Amino acid sequence: MLEIKPKTPIPEAGKNFDTWFLANTAASWEAYQQAISLTAAVLGECNTRQSQPYSGASPLELAASLAAIEVCPPRAKLLEDILNKVGETVVRHSVAVSHPRCIAHLHCPPLIPALAAEMLIAATNQSLDSWDQSPAATVLEMQVIQWLCGEFGYDAGADGVFTSGGTQSNFMGMLLGRDAYVKSRFNWSVQQQGLPPEAHRFRILCSEVGHFTIRQACAHLGLGEQAVVKVKTDKNYRLSTSALVVELEKLHEQDLLPMAIAATAGTTDFGSIDPLAELGEIAQKWGLWLHIDAAFGGALVMSDRHRHQLAGIAHADSIAVDFHKLFYQPISCGAFLLKDKTNLDLIKLHADYLNPETNEAQGIPDLVTKSVQTTRRFDALKMWISLQALGREGFSQIIDTTIELAAATAQLIAADALLELAHEPAINAVVFRYLPSKVAARDSINSQIRAQLLQQGAAVIAQTRINGETYLKFTLLNPRTTLTDITDILTTIKQLGRELEGQLIA
Ligand SMILES: *Cc1c(COP(=O)(O)O)cnc(C)c1O
C-alpha cells in the first residue's frame, strides 16, 4: 500500500472550489509534489514486479479489463485510487522499454534526467509558438538548435526547430525542398499560388530502404507517391550512387524533373548509412536539394569513435534528427535543421494575435514562424537537461556500447548454422532469420517465433521483410542489454523454431 495520501480533492457542489482547484492544477506545488510521489511509487511497484519485458496479455484481455472502468465517471475519484488502477491495468501491461530484453524497435529506454525534465515541461506548460508564451524556453530552444547545427558542421547561416519526430522533420525537408526548387526554377511561390502546373513531373530520389515517411510527405505535399523514385542499394543497404546517376539520366530523358535526394543516415531496418559525401557532390552537380534523414543515425555525432560515419552530412540542405531514439529522450522529441535559414521564409506566416511582424522588427523571436506546428511543447529542455547530466562522454559511452553489442550479436548469428545474418550492422540494428530445414516454412516460422516471444513475454523483438521474405530484427538501444541476454534470446528462438517445425511435421 502507498503511504502518501492526497487531501480529499472532491468538492461539494459550490463549496471548497478553491481547495479543489489547488489540488487539481499546478497552482499548488504541494499537491503537485504529492501527485509526483504517488506516480513514482506506482511506477516503482510495477517495475519491481515486472520481470519480463511484456506481460503477454492479449488485445481482448486488455480490452476487457479496461472496459470495466468507466471512461468518464459521474463523480470525482481519489487520485491515489486512480493511479493504483492505472498501475494494474495500464503500466503492468505496457512494454517495459527499459527492460534489457525489449529490443524490437527504435524505441528507447528514456533517461531519468529527461523524465525529470518532462515534469518541468508539463508543469510550466510553456508554448513555443510565441515569445510571450515561452520567453526563456524560446531562447533555450534556439541555443540547443545552434549547438546541434554546429555538431553537424553547419555554420551561422543555419537554423532549425524542434519537431514531433522524424515524420514531421522529413515532411519539412520535402516541403522546403519543393518550395525552394519551385521558386528558383519557376519563380513561383507555392505558398501563394499553390502547386505549379509542372508539379506532376517532380521527382524525389530515395533508396529502396528509405523511410516510408518520405513517400507519405510527397503524398501530403500534393506530389503523390509517384514522385518518389526508389534507387537500388548495395549489399549493405546503402544507396548505390551509380544506380542513382543512371536514374537521374533516365528521368531527364523522360522529361521528368528530379528536384531532391532524400538520403538516410541510419535506415530503420539495417542502420545503414548512405554515402553522404558522394551524395553531396551529386546533389550539387545536378542542382538537387539534399535532405538527410538522420532520425536514427544522427546521434553518432556524440561518439568520437563513430561520428566519421556521418562525414559529408554538412552538405545536406536539410537534416532530420530524432531525440526519442538514440538520444534516449521520452517521446516525442526531434529536430529539423536547415543549412540556409533564409529558406524558412518560404513557409513564414504572420498571425496578428501571435507573431505580428512588428515583433520581428523589434528582434522578438516567435518560433511559430519556423514550425509547421502552432502550440508546441518545450521538448528542448529535456535534451538540454540530458546533455548537462550525461555530458558528451556519457552519450558517447552509451552509443559506443550499444554499437559494440550489435557487432558482437552479428558475430554470434553469423557463426550459428541455424541462423542467417542479413547484413553487417553499421550501427545498432541486426536483421537475421531462423533457418528451418524446410525452406517453404521459413516465413511462417520466423513470424510465429516473434509472435510467441511476445505472447510469452520472454522478449520483445521485431520482424521485417527483405525481398518479400520474413526476417527477425533486434534494435539494440539499451546499454544494459548484455551478450548473455542475446544468447538466451537466440537459444529461445532456436527452440521455438524447432518446436514449430516439429508441429509442422506432426
Ligand atoms: C523513426 C524514423 C522515422 C520516423 O520518425 P518518427 O519520430 O517516428 O516520426 C523516419 N525516418 C527514420 C530513418 C526513422 O528511423
XYZ file of C-alpha atoms and ligand atoms in Angstrom:
521
model
C 0.000 0.000 0.000
C 1.154 3.513 -0.726
C 1.815 5.804 2.187
C 1.262 9.189 0.677
C -2.368 10.201 0.576
C -3.557 13.348 -1.173
C -6.041 15.535 0.632
C -9.546 14.600 -0.401
C -9.990 16.639 -3.548
C -13.721 16.132 -4.095
C -15.612 19.435 -3.828
C -19.127 19.717 -2.510
C -21.227 21.435 -5.141
C -20.334 25.121 -4.984
C -18.153 24.684 -1.864
C -14.406 24.450 -1.393
C -13.863 25.060 -5.023
C -10.654 26.902 -4.314
C -9.117 23.987 -2.382
C -10.250 21.621 -5.074
C -8.732 23.762 -7.832
C -5.437 23.974 -5.949
C -5.301 20.202 -5.542
C -6.054 19.606 -9.197
C -3.922 22.149 -11.054
C -0.262 23.017 -10.939
C -1.226 26.095 -8.954
C -0.390 24.180 -5.781
C 3.140 22.855 -5.684
C 2.398 20.835 -2.592
C -0.348 18.921 -4.402
C 1.946 18.574 -7.393
C 4.695 17.080 -5.256
C 2.257 14.594 -3.755
C 0.995 13.606 -7.171
C 4.547 13.033 -8.407
C 5.441 10.938 -5.362
C 2.321 8.847 -5.907
C 3.172 8.347 -9.561
C 6.756 7.374 -8.773
C 5.523 4.914 -6.141
C 3.105 3.274 -8.590
C 5.804 3.045 -11.247
C 8.275 1.633 -8.748
C 5.856 -1.022 -7.607
C 5.036 -2.060 -11.177
C 8.706 -2.137 -12.153
C 9.757 -4.373 -9.303
C 7.003 -6.821 -10.219
C 7.826 -6.731 -13.916
C 10.467 -9.389 -14.514
C 9.630 -9.739 -18.214
C 9.550 -7.118 -20.978
C 5.850 -7.818 -21.540
C 3.077 -9.432 -19.525
C 1.855 -11.352 -22.581
C -1.727 -10.051 -22.273
C -3.793 -10.284 -25.477
C -5.726 -7.368 -27.029
C -9.012 -8.970 -25.889
C -7.853 -9.397 -22.300
C -6.728 -5.776 -22.145
C -9.931 -4.520 -23.736
C -11.998 -6.413 -21.147
C -10.022 -5.199 -18.144
C -10.116 -1.558 -19.304
C -13.778 -1.685 -20.322
C -14.567 -2.409 -16.670
C -13.613 1.193 -15.830
C -15.996 3.919 -16.923
C -14.058 6.410 -19.080
C -15.867 9.391 -17.585
C -17.313 8.600 -14.151
C -20.095 10.840 -12.872
C -18.199 11.750 -9.668
C -14.579 12.576 -8.862
C -12.305 9.811 -7.587
C -9.194 9.940 -5.444
C -6.001 10.338 -7.400
C -4.337 7.649 -5.324
C -7.009 5.136 -6.312
C -6.887 6.149 -9.944
C -3.101 5.829 -10.122
C -3.177 2.418 -8.457
C -5.746 1.289 -11.000
C -3.600 2.643 -13.833
C -0.683 0.686 -12.422
C -2.669 -2.549 -12.534
C -4.418 -2.070 -15.859
C -2.016 0.020 -17.936
C 1.541 0.146 -16.594
C 1.693 -3.565 -15.852
C 0.654 -4.334 -19.436
C 2.892 -1.804 -21.107
C 6.013 -2.943 -22.925
C 8.827 -2.363 -20.447
C 11.007 -0.173 -22.643
C 13.863 -0.169 -20.135
C 13.948 -3.969 -19.886
C 17.159 -5.417 -21.398
C 15.114 -7.865 -23.470
C 12.859 -5.247 -25.039
C 14.818 -4.904 -28.277
C 12.266 -4.575 -31.075
C 12.102 -1.069 -32.401
C 13.847 2.291 -32.277
C 12.043 2.695 -29.010
C 14.424 3.737 -26.295
C 14.649 3.401 -22.526
C 14.282 7.063 -21.515
C 16.933 8.808 -19.417
C 15.964 9.729 -15.854
C 17.156 13.357 -16.238
C 14.843 13.620 -19.248
C 11.947 12.247 -17.179
C 12.629 14.906 -14.569
C 12.617 17.452 -17.374
C 9.236 16.155 -18.552
C 7.735 17.142 -15.204
C 9.049 20.671 -15.637
C 7.931 20.807 -19.247
C 4.419 19.711 -18.382
C 4.053 21.808 -15.241
C 5.451 25.063 -16.628
C 3.466 24.384 -19.823
C 5.347 26.839 -21.986
C 4.235 27.022 -25.599
C 6.971 27.542 -28.124
C 4.879 29.328 -30.708
C 5.278 32.844 -29.389
C 7.762 34.628 -27.198
C 5.090 35.869 -24.791
C 4.165 32.233 -24.034
C 7.700 30.965 -23.555
C 10.416 33.606 -23.057
C 13.285 31.590 -21.551
C 12.132 28.427 -23.304
C 12.326 30.135 -26.696
C 15.899 31.249 -26.047
C 16.943 27.837 -24.753
C 15.473 26.033 -27.771
C 17.309 28.414 -30.104
C 20.578 27.702 -28.300
C 20.149 23.923 -28.427
C 19.392 24.210 -32.155
C 22.504 26.332 -32.735
C 24.587 23.767 -30.844
C 23.162 20.953 -32.958
C 23.763 22.843 -36.188
C 27.405 23.169 -35.129
C 27.619 19.449 -34.335
C 26.528 18.648 -37.878
C 29.070 21.070 -39.339
C 26.626 23.815 -40.264
C 27.716 27.464 -39.922
C 25.934 30.542 -38.547
C 23.689 30.680 -41.623
C 21.885 27.554 -40.416
C 18.791 27.249 -38.279
C 16.178 24.735 -37.259
C 13.353 23.911 -34.939
C 12.262 21.137 -32.586
C 9.676 18.780 -34.083
C 7.499 15.871 -33.012
C 9.986 13.496 -34.664
C 11.280 12.136 -37.943
C 7.913 12.163 -39.671
C 7.482 15.895 -39.184
C 11.161 16.632 -39.895
C 11.048 14.657 -43.153
C 7.830 16.435 -44.072
C 9.538 19.800 -43.527
C 12.544 18.699 -45.586
C 10.345 17.742 -48.520
C 8.191 20.867 -48.086
C 11.109 23.317 -48.118
C 12.963 21.345 -50.790
C 9.922 21.515 -53.039
C 9.232 25.192 -52.405
C 12.870 26.232 -52.850
C 13.074 24.299 -56.131
C 9.845 25.786 -57.450
C 10.952 29.284 -56.529
C 14.370 29.057 -58.150
C 13.282 27.130 -61.233
C 9.886 28.700 -61.996
C 9.985 31.909 -59.934
C 6.744 30.680 -58.411
C 5.558 30.787 -54.795
C 3.848 27.574 -53.735
C 2.760 29.300 -50.518
C 0.842 31.923 -52.523
C -0.012 30.202 -55.778
C -0.279 26.532 -54.909
C 1.453 23.902 -56.999
C 2.717 24.932 -60.440
C 1.399 23.003 -63.473
C 4.708 21.101 -63.742
C 4.295 19.566 -60.252
C 3.178 16.149 -61.517
C 6.603 15.795 -63.146
C 8.601 16.433 -59.930
C 10.695 13.513 -58.712
C 12.461 12.782 -55.395
C 15.107 10.081 -55.273
C 15.348 7.864 -52.241
C 16.892 4.447 -51.593
C 14.634 1.418 -51.655
C 15.105 1.078 -47.880
C 14.455 4.766 -47.135
C 11.745 5.534 -44.607
C 8.100 5.392 -45.717
C 7.515 8.910 -44.389
C 9.344 10.317 -47.430
C 6.633 8.780 -49.627
C 3.996 9.945 -47.152
C 5.334 13.515 -47.201
C 5.268 13.586 -51.005
C 1.675 12.353 -50.950
C 0.708 15.040 -48.416
C 2.518 17.705 -50.431
C 0.387 17.099 -53.499
C 3.170 15.409 -55.476
C 1.808 11.920 -54.999
C 3.738 8.801 -54.100
C 4.563 8.570 -57.798
C 7.056 11.384 -57.169
C 9.355 9.047 -55.220
C 11.819 7.125 -57.351
C 13.354 4.192 -55.500
C 17.066 3.737 -56.068
C 18.811 0.378 -55.609
C 21.127 -0.243 -52.668
C 24.396 -2.164 -52.332
C 24.713 -5.376 -50.320
C 24.897 -3.405 -47.080
C 21.703 -1.497 -47.878
C 23.394 1.813 -48.717
C 22.060 3.818 -51.631
C 24.071 2.997 -54.752
C 25.401 6.220 -56.283
C 25.956 4.598 -59.675
C 22.327 3.466 -59.736
C 21.334 6.987 -58.672
C 23.128 8.604 -61.605
C 21.509 6.127 -64.011
C 18.079 7.030 -62.582
C 18.789 10.762 -62.872
C 19.738 10.380 -66.533
C 16.624 8.320 -67.167
C 14.400 10.941 -65.557
C 15.848 13.662 -67.759
C 15.299 11.563 -70.874
C 11.675 11.098 -69.823
C 11.279 14.867 -69.418
C 10.655 14.457 -65.677
C 12.003 16.912 -63.102
C 14.262 15.468 -60.369
C 14.336 18.044 -57.558
C 15.630 16.338 -54.430
C 17.531 13.416 -52.973
C 16.216 12.033 -49.684
C 19.175 10.144 -48.228
C 19.247 8.189 -44.975
C 21.832 8.165 -42.182
C 20.721 5.052 -40.319
C 17.942 3.173 -42.083
C 15.268 1.918 -39.712
C 15.782 -1.761 -40.544
C 19.516 -2.027 -41.113
C 21.020 1.122 -39.621
C 22.806 1.581 -42.947
C 24.196 4.997 -43.782
C 24.068 6.222 -47.379
C 27.346 7.576 -48.863
C 26.661 11.119 -47.676
C 29.741 12.887 -49.054
C 29.265 11.448 -52.557
C 25.582 12.313 -52.439
C 26.517 15.891 -51.553
C 28.594 16.118 -54.748
C 25.882 14.580 -56.907
C 23.220 16.869 -55.446
C 25.346 19.915 -56.153
C 26.186 18.845 -59.696
C 22.556 18.153 -60.597
C 21.110 21.124 -58.696
C 19.112 18.951 -56.282
C 18.001 19.609 -52.712
C 19.717 17.108 -50.397
C 17.667 16.065 -47.385
C 19.289 13.637 -44.957
C 17.009 11.583 -42.765
C 19.283 11.093 -39.753
C 16.392 10.216 -37.414
C 18.304 7.154 -36.209
C 21.973 7.769 -37.078
C 22.177 11.477 -36.233
C 23.154 10.584 -32.669
C 26.522 9.348 -33.933
C 27.700 12.968 -33.718
C 28.032 12.289 -29.987
C 30.530 9.452 -30.495
C 34.219 10.086 -31.191
C 34.511 6.558 -32.473
C 31.558 6.639 -34.861
C 30.931 10.232 -35.940
C 33.141 9.698 -39.011
C 30.273 7.632 -40.407
C 28.390 10.936 -40.840
C 31.187 12.631 -42.811
C 29.657 14.826 -45.500
C 26.389 15.440 -43.667
C 27.128 19.189 -43.635
C 26.430 19.225 -47.399
C 22.774 18.483 -46.717
C 20.303 21.300 -47.318
C 18.196 19.857 -44.515
C 18.567 17.216 -41.809
C 16.050 15.260 -39.725
C 17.239 14.129 -36.259
C 15.246 12.215 -33.672
C 15.973 12.506 -29.976
C 13.456 9.854 -28.926
C 15.662 7.153 -30.436
C 19.446 7.071 -29.979
C 19.415 10.223 -27.794
C 17.273 8.375 -25.213
C 14.543 11.003 -24.802
C 10.939 10.242 -23.887
C 8.556 10.531 -26.837
C 8.195 12.877 -28.559
C 11.341 14.801 -29.410
C 13.093 15.562 -32.674
C 14.561 18.394 -34.714
C 14.634 19.709 -38.238
C 17.789 21.538 -39.319
C 18.281 23.742 -42.323
C 21.641 24.764 -43.836
C 20.359 28.103 -45.148
C 17.910 29.687 -42.758
C 16.565 32.123 -45.347
C 14.659 29.143 -46.790
C 12.372 29.355 -43.752
C 10.870 32.457 -45.382
C 9.227 30.084 -47.866
C 6.750 28.946 -45.217
C 6.625 32.008 -42.978
C 3.220 33.221 -41.821
C 2.152 36.045 -39.545
C -0.869 35.990 -37.283
C -1.826 39.283 -35.695
C -2.634 37.712 -32.350
C 0.521 35.604 -32.139
C 3.545 36.785 -34.062
C 2.872 40.181 -35.631
C 5.572 41.454 -37.989
C 6.263 44.263 -35.521
C 7.731 41.648 -33.135
C 10.223 40.567 -35.731
C 11.239 44.164 -36.354
C 11.939 44.513 -32.622
C 14.032 41.344 -32.539
C 11.475 39.355 -30.550
C 11.669 35.719 -31.652
C 8.379 33.912 -32.238
C 9.306 30.353 -33.166
C 5.936 29.653 -34.802
C 7.433 31.174 -37.959
C 9.842 28.221 -38.210
C 7.434 25.403 -37.434
C 4.528 23.599 -39.061
C 3.015 23.299 -35.575
C 1.445 26.158 -33.628
C 1.130 25.263 -29.921
C 4.316 23.338 -29.288
C 5.977 21.589 -26.341
C 9.226 22.692 -24.727
C 11.000 19.466 -25.664
C 14.329 21.257 -25.981
C 14.517 21.310 -22.190
C 14.748 17.548 -21.854
C 17.569 17.369 -24.392
C 19.373 20.226 -22.648
C 18.991 18.691 -19.177
C 20.127 15.309 -20.520
C 23.177 16.836 -22.193
C 24.063 18.545 -18.898
C 23.530 15.361 -16.903
C 25.452 12.934 -19.118
C 27.873 15.200 -20.900
C 29.257 14.273 -24.285
C 31.182 11.450 -22.658
C 28.059 9.808 -21.239
C 26.227 9.829 -24.553
C 29.327 8.604 -26.339
C 29.657 5.669 -23.936
C 26.041 4.566 -24.333
C 26.204 4.779 -28.113
C 29.566 3.008 -28.403
C 28.488 0.229 -26.026
C 25.289 -0.494 -27.913
C 27.034 -0.467 -31.304
C 29.616 -2.915 -29.949
C 26.828 -5.152 -28.692
C 25.243 -5.145 -32.160
C 28.564 -6.150 -33.746
C 29.024 -8.978 -31.221
C 25.427 -10.111 -31.789
C 26.010 -10.226 -35.540
C 29.093 -12.412 -34.983
C 27.114 -14.864 -32.857
C 24.427 -15.114 -35.514
C 26.885 -15.463 -38.392
C 28.616 -18.317 -36.565
C 25.371 -20.248 -35.995
C 24.330 -22.709 -38.706
C 20.661 -22.463 -37.661
C 20.601 -18.707 -38.175
C 21.252 -16.436 -41.133
C 22.581 -12.876 -40.799
C 21.119 -10.471 -43.372
C 23.811 -7.769 -43.231
C 26.839 -6.459 -41.380
C 25.349 -3.946 -38.928
C 26.572 -0.366 -39.382
C 25.092 0.675 -36.041
C 22.562 -0.824 -33.607
C 20.186 -2.862 -35.766
C 20.686 -6.547 -36.558
C 18.460 -8.360 -39.073
C 18.552 -12.153 -39.339
C 16.325 -15.204 -39.543
C 15.971 -18.722 -38.235
C 16.660 -21.349 -40.878
C 14.276 -24.297 -40.638
C 15.140 -27.350 -42.726
C 12.001 -26.808 -44.801
C 12.584 -23.706 -46.920
C 8.869 -23.248 -47.659
C 8.155 -22.832 -43.917
C 10.748 -20.097 -43.315
C 8.439 -17.106 -43.417
C 5.682 -18.505 -41.278
C 8.051 -19.995 -38.699
C 10.017 -16.753 -38.275
C 6.833 -14.781 -37.986
C 5.438 -17.197 -35.366
C 8.694 -17.092 -33.395
C 8.322 -13.351 -32.943
C 4.632 -13.606 -32.001
C 5.318 -16.355 -29.447
C 8.162 -14.470 -27.807
C 5.759 -11.566 -27.266
C 2.934 -13.806 -26.063
C 5.205 -15.471 -23.539
C 6.627 -12.078 -22.647
C 10.130 -13.566 -22.933
C 11.444 -10.945 -25.333
C 10.094 -8.148 -27.475
C 11.730 -8.337 -30.891
C 10.718 -7.072 -34.331
C 10.228 -8.543 -37.759
C 10.652 -7.088 -41.216
C 10.726 -8.211 -44.837
C 13.561 -8.346 -47.347
C 12.604 -9.098 -50.951
C 9.261 -10.307 -49.698
C 10.746 -12.743 -47.131
C 10.309 -12.539 -43.375
C 13.248 -11.735 -41.110
C 13.673 -11.031 -37.410
C 15.198 -7.851 -36.067
C 16.936 -6.692 -32.894
C 17.284 -2.964 -32.317
C 19.860 -2.739 -29.562
C 19.425 0.631 -27.865
C 19.629 -0.447 -24.248
C 23.170 -0.305 -22.826
C 22.063 -2.743 -20.099
C 21.309 -5.483 -22.606
C 24.177 -7.970 -22.317
C 25.518 -10.630 -24.639
C 24.013 -13.142 -22.181
C 20.559 -11.659 -22.834
C 21.216 -12.007 -26.555
C 22.498 -15.582 -26.259
C 19.427 -16.551 -24.206
C 17.043 -14.962 -26.706
C 18.791 -16.673 -29.632
C 18.566 -20.015 -27.791
C 14.836 -19.498 -27.218
C 14.398 -18.520 -30.877
C 16.034 -21.763 -31.986
C 13.989 -23.814 -29.501
C 10.757 -22.242 -30.719
C 11.866 -22.748 -34.302
C 12.452 -26.451 -33.714
C 9.120 -26.854 -31.900
C 7.248 -25.089 -34.682
C 8.983 -27.266 -37.250
C 8.015 -30.346 -35.245
C 4.358 -29.263 -35.224
C 4.562 -28.831 -38.968
C 5.773 -32.395 -39.498
C 3.422 -33.950 -36.924
C 11.800 6.612 -36.828
C 12.165 7.066 -38.172
C 11.387 7.999 -38.855
C 10.045 8.468 -38.309
O 10.245 9.264 -37.219
P 9.151 9.457 -36.058
O 9.976 10.058 -34.990
O 8.632 8.109 -35.733
O 8.124 10.371 -36.576
C 11.838 8.470 -40.068
N 12.993 8.013 -40.592
C 13.757 7.098 -39.978
C 15.013 6.642 -40.627
C 13.365 6.595 -38.738
O 14.117 5.668 -38.132
